[in-house]
mmCIF file of C-alpha atoms in Angstrom:
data_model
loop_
_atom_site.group_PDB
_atom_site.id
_atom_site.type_symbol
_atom_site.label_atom_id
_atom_site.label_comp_id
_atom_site.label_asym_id
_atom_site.label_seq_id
_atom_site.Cartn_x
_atom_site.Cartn_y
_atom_site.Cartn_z
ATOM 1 C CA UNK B 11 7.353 -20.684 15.359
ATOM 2 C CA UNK B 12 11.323 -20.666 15.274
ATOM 3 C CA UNK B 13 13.500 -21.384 18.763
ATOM 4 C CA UNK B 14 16.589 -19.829 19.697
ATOM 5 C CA UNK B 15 18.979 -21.612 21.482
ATOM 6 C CA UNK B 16 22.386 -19.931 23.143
ATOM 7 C CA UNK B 17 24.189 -22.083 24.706
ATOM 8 C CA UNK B 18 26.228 -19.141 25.947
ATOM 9 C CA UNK B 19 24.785 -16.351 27.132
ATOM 10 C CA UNK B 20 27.679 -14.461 28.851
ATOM 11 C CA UNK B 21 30.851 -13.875 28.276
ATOM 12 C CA UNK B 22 33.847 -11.906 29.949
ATOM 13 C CA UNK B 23 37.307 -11.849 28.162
ATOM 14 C CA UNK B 24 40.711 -9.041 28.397
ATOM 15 C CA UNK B 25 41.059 -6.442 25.040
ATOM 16 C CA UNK B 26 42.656 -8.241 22.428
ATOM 17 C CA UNK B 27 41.277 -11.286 22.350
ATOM 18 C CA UNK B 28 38.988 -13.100 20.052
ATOM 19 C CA UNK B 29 34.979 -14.271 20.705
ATOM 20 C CA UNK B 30 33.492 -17.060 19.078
ATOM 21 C CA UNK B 31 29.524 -17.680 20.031
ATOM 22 C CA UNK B 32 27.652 -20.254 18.555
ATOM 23 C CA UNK B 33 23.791 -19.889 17.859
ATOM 24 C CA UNK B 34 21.213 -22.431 16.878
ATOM 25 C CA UNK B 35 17.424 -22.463 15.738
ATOM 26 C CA UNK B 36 14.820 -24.684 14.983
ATOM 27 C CA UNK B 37 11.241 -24.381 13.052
ATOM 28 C CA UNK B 38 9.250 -25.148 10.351
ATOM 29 C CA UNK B 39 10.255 -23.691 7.539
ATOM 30 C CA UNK B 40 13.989 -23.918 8.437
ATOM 31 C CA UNK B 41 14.576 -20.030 10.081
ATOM 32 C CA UNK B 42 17.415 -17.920 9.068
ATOM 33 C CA UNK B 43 19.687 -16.671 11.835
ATOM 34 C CA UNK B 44 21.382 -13.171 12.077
ATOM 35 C CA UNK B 45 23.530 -11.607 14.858
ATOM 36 C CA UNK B 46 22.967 -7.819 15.443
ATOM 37 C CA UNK B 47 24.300 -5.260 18.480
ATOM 38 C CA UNK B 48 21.620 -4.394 20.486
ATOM 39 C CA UNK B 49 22.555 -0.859 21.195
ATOM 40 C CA UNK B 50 22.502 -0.143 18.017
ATOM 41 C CA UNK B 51 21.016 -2.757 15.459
ATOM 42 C CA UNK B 52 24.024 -3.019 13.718
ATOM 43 C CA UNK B 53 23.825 -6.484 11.285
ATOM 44 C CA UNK B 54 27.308 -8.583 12.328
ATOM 45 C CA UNK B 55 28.958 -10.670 10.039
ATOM 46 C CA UNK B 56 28.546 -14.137 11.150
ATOM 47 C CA UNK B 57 29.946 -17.936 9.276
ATOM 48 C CA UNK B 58 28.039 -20.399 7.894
ATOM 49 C CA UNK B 59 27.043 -22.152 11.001
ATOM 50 C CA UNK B 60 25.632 -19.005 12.909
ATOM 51 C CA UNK B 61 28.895 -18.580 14.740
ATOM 52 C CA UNK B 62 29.158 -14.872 16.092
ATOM 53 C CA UNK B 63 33.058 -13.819 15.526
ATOM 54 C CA UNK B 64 34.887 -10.786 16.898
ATOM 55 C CA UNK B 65 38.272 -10.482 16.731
ATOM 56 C CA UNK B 66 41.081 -8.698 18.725
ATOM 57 C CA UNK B 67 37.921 -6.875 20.641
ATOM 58 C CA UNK B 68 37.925 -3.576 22.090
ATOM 59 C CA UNK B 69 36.175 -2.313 25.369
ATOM 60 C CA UNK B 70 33.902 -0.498 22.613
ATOM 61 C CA UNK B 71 33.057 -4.298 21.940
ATOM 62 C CA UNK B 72 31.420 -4.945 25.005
ATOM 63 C CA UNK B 73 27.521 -5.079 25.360
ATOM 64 C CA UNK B 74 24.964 -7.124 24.337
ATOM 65 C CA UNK B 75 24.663 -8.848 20.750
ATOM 66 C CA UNK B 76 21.203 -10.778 19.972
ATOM 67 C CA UNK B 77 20.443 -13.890 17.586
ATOM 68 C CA UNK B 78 17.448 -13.483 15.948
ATOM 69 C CA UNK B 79 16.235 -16.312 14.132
ATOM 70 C CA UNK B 80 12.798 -15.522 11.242
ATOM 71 C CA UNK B 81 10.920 -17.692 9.157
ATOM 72 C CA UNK B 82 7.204 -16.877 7.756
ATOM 73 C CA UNK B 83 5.473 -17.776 10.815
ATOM 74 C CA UNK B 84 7.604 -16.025 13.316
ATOM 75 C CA UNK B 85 10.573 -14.441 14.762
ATOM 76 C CA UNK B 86 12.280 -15.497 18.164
ATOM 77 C CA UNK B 87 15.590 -13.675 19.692
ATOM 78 C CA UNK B 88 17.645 -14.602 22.408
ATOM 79 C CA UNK B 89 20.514 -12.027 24.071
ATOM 80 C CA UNK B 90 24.068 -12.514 24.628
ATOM 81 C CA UNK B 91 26.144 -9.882 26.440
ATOM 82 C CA UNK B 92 29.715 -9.623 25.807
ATOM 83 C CA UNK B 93 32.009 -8.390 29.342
ATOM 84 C CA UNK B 94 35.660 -6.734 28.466
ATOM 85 C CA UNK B 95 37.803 -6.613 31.747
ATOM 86 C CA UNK B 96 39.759 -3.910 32.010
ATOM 87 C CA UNK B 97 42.439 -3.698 35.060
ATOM 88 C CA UNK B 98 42.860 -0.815 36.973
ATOM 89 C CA UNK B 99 46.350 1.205 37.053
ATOM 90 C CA UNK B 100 47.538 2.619 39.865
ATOM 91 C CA UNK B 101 47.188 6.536 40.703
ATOM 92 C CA UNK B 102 49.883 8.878 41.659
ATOM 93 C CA UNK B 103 47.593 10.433 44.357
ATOM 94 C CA UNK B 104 50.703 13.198 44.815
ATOM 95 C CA UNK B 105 51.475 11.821 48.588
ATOM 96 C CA UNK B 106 47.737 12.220 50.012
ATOM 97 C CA UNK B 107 45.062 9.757 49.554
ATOM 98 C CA UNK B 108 42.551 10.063 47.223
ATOM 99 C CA UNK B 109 39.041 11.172 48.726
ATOM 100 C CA UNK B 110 36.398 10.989 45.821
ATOM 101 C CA UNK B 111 36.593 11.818 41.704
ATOM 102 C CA UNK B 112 34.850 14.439 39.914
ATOM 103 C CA UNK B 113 32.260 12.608 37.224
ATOM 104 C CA UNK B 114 31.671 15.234 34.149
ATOM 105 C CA UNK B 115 29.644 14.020 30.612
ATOM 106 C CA UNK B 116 27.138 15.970 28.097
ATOM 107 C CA UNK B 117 25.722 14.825 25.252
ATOM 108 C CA UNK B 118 27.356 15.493 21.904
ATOM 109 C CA UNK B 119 24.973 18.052 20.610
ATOM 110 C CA UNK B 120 25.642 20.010 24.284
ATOM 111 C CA UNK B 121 28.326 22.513 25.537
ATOM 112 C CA UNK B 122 28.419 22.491 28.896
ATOM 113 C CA UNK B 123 29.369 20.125 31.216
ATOM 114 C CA UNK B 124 27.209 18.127 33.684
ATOM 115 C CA UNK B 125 29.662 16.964 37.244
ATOM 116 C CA UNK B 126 29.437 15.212 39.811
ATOM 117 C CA UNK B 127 31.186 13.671 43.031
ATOM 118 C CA UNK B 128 31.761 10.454 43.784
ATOM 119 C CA UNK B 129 33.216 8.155 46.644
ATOM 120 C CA UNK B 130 36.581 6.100 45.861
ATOM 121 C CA UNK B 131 34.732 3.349 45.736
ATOM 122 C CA UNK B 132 35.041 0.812 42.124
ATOM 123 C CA UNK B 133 32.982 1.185 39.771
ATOM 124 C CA UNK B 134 32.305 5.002 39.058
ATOM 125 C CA UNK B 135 28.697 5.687 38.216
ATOM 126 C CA UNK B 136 26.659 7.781 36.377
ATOM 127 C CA UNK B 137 23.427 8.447 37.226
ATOM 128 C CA UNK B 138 19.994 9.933 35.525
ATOM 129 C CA UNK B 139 21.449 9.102 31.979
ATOM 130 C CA UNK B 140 19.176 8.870 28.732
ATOM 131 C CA UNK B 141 18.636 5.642 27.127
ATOM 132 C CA UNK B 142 20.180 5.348 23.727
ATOM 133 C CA UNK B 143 22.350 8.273 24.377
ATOM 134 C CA UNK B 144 25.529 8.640 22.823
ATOM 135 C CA UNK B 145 27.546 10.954 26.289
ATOM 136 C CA UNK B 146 30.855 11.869 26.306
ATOM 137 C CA UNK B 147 32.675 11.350 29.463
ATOM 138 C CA UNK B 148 35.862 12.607 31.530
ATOM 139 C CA UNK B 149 36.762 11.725 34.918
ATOM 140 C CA UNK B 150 39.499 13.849 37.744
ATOM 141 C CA UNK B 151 40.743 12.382 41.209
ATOM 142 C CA UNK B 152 40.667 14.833 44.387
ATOM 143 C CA UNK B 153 42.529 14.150 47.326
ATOM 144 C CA UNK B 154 42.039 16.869 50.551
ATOM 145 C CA UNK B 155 44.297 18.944 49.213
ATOM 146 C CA UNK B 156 43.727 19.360 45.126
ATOM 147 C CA UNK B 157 41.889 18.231 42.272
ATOM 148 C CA UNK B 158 44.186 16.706 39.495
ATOM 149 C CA UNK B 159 43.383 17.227 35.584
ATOM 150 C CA UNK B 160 40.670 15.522 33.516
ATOM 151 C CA UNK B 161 41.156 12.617 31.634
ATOM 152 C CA UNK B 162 40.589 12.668 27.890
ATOM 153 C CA UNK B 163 37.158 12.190 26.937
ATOM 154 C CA UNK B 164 35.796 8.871 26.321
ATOM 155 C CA UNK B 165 32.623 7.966 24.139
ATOM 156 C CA UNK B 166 30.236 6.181 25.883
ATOM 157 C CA UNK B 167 26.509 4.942 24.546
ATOM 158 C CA UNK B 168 23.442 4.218 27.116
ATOM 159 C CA UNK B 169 21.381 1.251 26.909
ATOM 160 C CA UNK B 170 17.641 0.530 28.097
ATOM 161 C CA UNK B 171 16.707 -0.086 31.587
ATOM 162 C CA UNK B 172 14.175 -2.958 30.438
ATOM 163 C CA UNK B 173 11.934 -0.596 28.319
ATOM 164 C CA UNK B 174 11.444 -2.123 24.679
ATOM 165 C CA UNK B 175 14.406 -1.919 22.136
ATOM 166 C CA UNK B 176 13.497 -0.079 18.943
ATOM 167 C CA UNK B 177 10.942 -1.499 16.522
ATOM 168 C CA UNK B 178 12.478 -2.399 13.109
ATOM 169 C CA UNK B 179 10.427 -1.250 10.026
ATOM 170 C CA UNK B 180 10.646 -3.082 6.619
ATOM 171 C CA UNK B 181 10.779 0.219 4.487
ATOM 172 C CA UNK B 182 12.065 -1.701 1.395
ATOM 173 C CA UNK B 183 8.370 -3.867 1.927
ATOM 174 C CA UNK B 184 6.890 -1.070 2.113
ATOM 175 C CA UNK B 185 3.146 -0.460 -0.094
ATOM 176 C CA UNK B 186 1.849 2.441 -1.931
ATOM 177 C CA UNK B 187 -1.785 2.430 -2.993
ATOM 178 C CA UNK B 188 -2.607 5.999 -3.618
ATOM 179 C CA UNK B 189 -2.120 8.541 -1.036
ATOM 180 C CA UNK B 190 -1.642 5.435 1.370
ATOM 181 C CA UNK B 191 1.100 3.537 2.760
ATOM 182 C CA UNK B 192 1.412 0.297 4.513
ATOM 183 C CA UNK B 193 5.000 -0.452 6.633
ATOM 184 C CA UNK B 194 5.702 -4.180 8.005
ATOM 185 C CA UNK B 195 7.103 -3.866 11.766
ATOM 186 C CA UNK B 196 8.731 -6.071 13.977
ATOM 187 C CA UNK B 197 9.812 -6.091 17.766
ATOM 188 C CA UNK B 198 13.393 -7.499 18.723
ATOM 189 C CA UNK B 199 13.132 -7.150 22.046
ATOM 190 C CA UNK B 200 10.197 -6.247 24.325
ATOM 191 C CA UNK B 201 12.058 -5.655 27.466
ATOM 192 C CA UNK B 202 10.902 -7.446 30.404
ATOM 193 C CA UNK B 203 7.372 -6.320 30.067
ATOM 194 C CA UNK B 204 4.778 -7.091 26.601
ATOM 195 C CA UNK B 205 4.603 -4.199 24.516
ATOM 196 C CA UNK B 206 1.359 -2.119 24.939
ATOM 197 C CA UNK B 207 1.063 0.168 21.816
ATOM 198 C CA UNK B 208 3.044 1.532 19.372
ATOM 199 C CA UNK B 209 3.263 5.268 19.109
ATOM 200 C CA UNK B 210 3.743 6.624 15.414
ATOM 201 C CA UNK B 211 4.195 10.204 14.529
ATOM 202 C CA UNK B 212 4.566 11.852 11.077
ATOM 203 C CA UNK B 213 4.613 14.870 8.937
ATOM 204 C CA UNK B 214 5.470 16.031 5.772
ATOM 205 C CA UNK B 215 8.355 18.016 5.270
ATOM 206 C CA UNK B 216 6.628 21.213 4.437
ATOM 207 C CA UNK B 217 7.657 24.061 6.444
ATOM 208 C CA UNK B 218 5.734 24.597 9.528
ATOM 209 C CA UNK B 219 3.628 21.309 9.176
ATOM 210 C CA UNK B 220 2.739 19.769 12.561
ATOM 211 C CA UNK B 221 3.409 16.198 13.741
ATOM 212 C CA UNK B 222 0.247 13.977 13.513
ATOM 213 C CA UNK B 223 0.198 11.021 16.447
ATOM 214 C CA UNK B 224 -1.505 7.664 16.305
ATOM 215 C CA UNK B 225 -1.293 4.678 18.641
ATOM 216 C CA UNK B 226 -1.418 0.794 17.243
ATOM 217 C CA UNK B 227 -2.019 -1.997 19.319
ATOM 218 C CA UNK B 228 1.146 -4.173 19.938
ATOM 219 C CA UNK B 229 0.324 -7.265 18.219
ATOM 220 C CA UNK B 230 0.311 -5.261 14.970
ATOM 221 C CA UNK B 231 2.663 -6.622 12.031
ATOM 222 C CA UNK B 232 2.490 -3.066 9.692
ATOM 223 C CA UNK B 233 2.047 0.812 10.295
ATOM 224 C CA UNK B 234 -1.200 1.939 8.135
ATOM 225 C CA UNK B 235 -1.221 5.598 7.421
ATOM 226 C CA UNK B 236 -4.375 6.908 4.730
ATOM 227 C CA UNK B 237 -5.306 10.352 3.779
ATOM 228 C CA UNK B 238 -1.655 11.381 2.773
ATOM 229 C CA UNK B 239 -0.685 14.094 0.411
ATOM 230 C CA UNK B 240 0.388 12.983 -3.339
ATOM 231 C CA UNK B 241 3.673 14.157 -4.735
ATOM 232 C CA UNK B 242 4.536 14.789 -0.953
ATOM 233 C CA UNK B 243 7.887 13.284 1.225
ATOM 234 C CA UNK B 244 7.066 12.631 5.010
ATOM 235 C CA UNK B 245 9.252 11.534 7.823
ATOM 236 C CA UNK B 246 7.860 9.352 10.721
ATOM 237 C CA UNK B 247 9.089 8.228 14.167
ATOM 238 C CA UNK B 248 7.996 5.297 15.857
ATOM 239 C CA UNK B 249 8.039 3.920 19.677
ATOM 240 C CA UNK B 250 7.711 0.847 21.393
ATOM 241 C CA UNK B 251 5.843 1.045 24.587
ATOM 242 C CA UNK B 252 5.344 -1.136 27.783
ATOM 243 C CA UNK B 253 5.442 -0.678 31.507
ATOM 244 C CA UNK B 254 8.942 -0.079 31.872
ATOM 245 C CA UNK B 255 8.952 2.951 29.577
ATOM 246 C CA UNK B 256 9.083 3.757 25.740
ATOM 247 C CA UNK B 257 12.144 2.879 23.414
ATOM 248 C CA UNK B 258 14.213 5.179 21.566
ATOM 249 C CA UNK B 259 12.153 6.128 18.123
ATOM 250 C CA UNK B 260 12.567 4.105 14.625
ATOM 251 C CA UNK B 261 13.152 6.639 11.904
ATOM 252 C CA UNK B 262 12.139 6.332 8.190
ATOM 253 C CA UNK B 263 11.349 8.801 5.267
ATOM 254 C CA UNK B 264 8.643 8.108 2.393
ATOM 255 C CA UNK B 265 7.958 9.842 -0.511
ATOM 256 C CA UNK B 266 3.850 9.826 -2.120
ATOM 257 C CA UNK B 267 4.283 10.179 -5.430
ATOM 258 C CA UNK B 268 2.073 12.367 -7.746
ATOM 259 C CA UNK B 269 -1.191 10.256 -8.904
ATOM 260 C CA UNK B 270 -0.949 8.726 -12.472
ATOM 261 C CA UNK B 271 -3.237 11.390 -14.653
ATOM 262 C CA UNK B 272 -6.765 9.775 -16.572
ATOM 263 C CA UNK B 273 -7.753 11.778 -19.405
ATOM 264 C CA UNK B 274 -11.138 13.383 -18.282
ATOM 265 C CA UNK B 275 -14.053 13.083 -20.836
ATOM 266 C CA UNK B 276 -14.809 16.669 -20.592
ATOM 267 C CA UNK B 277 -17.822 18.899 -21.510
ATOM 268 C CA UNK B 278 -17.583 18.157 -25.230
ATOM 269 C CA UNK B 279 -17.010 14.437 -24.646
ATOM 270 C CA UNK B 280 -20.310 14.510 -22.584
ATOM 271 C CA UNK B 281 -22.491 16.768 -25.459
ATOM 272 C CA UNK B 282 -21.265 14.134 -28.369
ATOM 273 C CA UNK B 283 -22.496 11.100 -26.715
ATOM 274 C CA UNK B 284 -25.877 12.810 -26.062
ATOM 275 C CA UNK B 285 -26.272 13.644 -29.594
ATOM 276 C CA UNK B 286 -25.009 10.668 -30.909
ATOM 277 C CA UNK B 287 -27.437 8.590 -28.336
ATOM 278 C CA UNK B 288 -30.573 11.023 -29.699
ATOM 279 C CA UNK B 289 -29.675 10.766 -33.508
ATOM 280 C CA UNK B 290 -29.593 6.475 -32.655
ATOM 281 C CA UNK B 291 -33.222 6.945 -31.293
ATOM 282 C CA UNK B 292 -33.998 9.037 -34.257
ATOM 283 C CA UNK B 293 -33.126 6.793 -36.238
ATOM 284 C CA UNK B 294 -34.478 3.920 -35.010
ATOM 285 C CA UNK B 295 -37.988 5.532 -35.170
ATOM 286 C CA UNK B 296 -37.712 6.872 -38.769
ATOM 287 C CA UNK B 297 -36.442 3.058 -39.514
ATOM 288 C CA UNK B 298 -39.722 1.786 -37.966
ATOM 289 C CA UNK B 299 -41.569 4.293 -39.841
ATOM 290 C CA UNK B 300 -40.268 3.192 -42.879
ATOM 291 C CA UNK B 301 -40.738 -0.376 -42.372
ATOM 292 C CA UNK B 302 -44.519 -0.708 -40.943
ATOM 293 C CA UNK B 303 -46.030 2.239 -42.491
ATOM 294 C CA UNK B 304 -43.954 3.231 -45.461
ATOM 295 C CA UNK B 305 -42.794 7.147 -43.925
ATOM 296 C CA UNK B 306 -40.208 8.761 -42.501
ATOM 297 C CA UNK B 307 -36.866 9.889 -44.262
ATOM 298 C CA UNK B 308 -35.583 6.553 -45.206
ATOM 299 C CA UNK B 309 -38.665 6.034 -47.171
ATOM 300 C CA UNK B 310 -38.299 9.246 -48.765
ATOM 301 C CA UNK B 311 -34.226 8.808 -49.812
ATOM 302 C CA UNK B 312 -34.914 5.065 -51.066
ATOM 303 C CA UNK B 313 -38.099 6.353 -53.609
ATOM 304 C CA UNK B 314 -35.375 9.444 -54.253
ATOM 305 C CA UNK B 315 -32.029 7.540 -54.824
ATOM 306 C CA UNK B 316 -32.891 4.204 -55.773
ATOM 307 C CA UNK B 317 -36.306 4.996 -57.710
ATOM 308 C CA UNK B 318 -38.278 2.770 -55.622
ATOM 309 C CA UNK B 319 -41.955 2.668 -55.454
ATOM 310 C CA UNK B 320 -43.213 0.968 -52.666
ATOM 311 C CA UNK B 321 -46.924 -0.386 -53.276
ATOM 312 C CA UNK B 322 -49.528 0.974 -51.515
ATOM 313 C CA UNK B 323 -52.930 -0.579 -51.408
ATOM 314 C CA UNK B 324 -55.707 1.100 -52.841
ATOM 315 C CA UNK B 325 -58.313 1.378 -49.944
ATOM 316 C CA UNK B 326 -61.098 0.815 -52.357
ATOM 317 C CA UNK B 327 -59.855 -2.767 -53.617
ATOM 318 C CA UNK B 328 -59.576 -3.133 -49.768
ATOM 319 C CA UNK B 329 -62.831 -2.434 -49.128
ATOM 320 C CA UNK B 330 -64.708 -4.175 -52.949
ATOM 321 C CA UNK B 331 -64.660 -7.210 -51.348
ATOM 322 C CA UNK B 332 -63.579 -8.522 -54.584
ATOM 323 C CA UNK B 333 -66.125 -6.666 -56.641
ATOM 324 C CA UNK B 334 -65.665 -5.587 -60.229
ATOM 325 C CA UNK B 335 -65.833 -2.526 -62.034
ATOM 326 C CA UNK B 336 -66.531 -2.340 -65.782
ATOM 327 C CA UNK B 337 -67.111 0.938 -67.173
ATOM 328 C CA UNK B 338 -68.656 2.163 -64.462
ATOM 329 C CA UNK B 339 -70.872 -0.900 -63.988
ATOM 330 C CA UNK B 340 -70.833 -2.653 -60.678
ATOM 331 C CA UNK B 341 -70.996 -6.291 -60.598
ATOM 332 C CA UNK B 342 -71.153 -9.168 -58.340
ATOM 333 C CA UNK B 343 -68.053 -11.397 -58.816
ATOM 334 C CA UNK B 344 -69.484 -14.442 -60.774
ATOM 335 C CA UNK B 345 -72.333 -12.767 -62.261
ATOM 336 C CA UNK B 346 -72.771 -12.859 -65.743
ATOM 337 C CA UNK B 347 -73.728 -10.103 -67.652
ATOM 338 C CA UNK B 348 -77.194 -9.869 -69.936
ATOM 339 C CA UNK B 349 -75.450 -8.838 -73.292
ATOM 340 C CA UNK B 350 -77.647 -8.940 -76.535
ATOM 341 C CA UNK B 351 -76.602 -8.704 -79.856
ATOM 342 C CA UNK B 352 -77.949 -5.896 -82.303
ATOM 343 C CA UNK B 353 -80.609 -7.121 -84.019
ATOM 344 C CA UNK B 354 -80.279 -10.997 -82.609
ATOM 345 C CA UNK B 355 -77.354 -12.934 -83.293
ATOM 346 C CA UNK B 356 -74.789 -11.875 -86.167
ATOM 347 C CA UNK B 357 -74.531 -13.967 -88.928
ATOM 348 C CA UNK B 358 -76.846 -16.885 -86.959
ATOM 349 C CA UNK B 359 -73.847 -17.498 -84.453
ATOM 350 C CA UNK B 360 -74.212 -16.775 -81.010
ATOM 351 C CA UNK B 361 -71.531 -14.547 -78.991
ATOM 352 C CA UNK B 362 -69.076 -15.378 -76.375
ATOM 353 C CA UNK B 363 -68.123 -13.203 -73.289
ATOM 354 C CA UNK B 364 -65.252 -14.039 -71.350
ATOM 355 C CA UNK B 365 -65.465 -12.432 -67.626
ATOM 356 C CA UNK B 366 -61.714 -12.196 -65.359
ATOM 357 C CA UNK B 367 -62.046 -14.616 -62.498
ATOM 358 C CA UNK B 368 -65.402 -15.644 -63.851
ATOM 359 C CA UNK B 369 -66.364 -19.214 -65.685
ATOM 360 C CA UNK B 370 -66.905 -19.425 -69.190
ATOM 361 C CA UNK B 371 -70.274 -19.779 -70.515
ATOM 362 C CA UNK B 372 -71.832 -20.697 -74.120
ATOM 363 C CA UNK B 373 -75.064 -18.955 -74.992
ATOM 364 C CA UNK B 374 -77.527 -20.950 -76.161
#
């Protein structure tokens, strides 16, 4: 886990002058280092050596600036806070001294004016402010006799009191599976309290679509939302929380983009593959026909087309038991037959009969 170390962590200097803070960090892997405004997570430019520069500096210069050093295991931050002095000039108080001064500020999205009194007593202060409020401000001296004009308006932009500092969310690591998303988050700055949840809120940008809220624990390291319209955009707000309050809300838009289209097999996809299944088992039964009991149509197109006869055994020569048939005369294989010659033998010579699958014999 990477360490921060700031040698410095305050500094007070006059307008005009330059800053130079120097920020180190160990850990393994080697961390990077980056300098960013608190107030308002602006990224400074720093030099090689994680030096924090700011030249000829303004009182608009003044707050806190943070070093935040990251690696893969971790990310540590340590606070520096910048002080411009700026000397007080002396009041024409028109003779009579002055009593109090007349505080006015509103927001910049407000018309009217918010006042109040205070004692002539260094510093002025404003009360009751917003954190993370950009307020315009004017200020007028009163002695016991009149008030004097305001003084031209000055930009001013409230910080926490200890609550958590924005989370930071990692929309360029951001995953889309589907009509899900997945957004890494990180925490600068807890405050002086843990953080307890994270609050998350979005909706799509429909009209008159409601905000849907969800709390995360805060140890979490990415924003899950599921179940989110395709071919939609959605805006979502996100707060830090701990005991000292919430922070100001970390802003990000997503689009969902319309789901990549299958082709769908269809009724007539589903009817062909049938039929082509049954005509297989068709014709693997007519083929088994054919081969163990000579039927079926494949029998009947080879005897057509190729003019084969297939043999077919005659049941009676099955069932002879190898008896013999001779015009009409049944005979026991290996019997001989009784022939006589007309009249005795011709010519004195004695007659030969020959029998298939029989021996030869000579009459005597």
């Amino acid at each position: 886990h990477p360490v921060v170390n700031l040698p410095q962590k305050a500094l007070s200097i006059l307008p005009g002058q330059n800053v130079s803070v120097f920020c180190n960090a160990t850990g393994h892997p080697v961390p990077t280092i980056q300098w960013v405004r608190t107030d308002s997570q602006q990224k400074m430019k720093s030099e090689e050596d994680s030096t924090l520069v700011l030249e000829n500096v303004m009182p608009s210069d003044g707050g806190f600036y943070s070093c935040i050093a990251s690696n893969v295991v971790g990310t540590a931050t340590e606070d520096f806070q910048l002080i411009i002095l700026i000397h007080r000039t002396s009041l024409e108080d028109g003779g009579s001294s002055i009593t109090h001064y007349i505080l006015q500020w509103k927001k910049l999205s407000e018309d009217s004016w918010s006042q109040s009194a205070v004692e002539n007593k260094y510093p002025l202060m404003i009360k009751g402010l917003e954190p993370y409020t950009e307020y315009l401000v004017r200020v007028a001296a009163k002695n016991s006799h009149f008030q004097g004009n305001f003084s031209k308006e000055y930009s001013v932009f409230t910080q926490s009191q200890w609550e958590p500092d924005s989370p930071v969310l990692s929309l360029s690591e951001k995953k889309l599976e589907k009509n899900s998303v997945s957004i890494p988050i990180k925490q600068l700055k807890a405050g002086l309290s843990p953080i307890l949840h994270y609050v998350v809120r979005y909706k799509g940008n429909k009209e008159n679509e409601e905000w849907t809220e969800d709390r995360i624990p805060g140890n979490s390291s990415r924003i899950h939302l599921k179940g989110l319209q395709y071919n939609a955009d959605y805006q979502m707000e996100v707060y830090a929380v701990n005991h000292n309050g919430t922070s100001s809300p970390a802003k990000v838009n997503f689009t969902v983009p319309q789901p990549v289209s299958q082709p769908a097999l269809g009724k007539g996809g589903v009817v062909g593959i049938v039929m082509f299944i049954f005509l297989m088992l068709m014709m693997s039964v007519d083929a088994f026909c054919c081969y163990t009991n000579h039927c079926g149509l494949l029998n009947f197109v080879a005897r057509k087309l190729f003019r084969h006869k297939v043999p077919v055994m005659d049941e009676e020569a099955n069932n002879s038991n190898g008896d013999m048939k001779l015009s009409g005369l049944t005979l026991p294989r290996g019997s001989i037959p009784k022939l006589q010659a007309p009249n005795g033998a011709a010519n004195g010579v004695h007659t030969e009969v020959t029998c298939d699958k029989a021996p030869l014999t000579k009459f005597e």
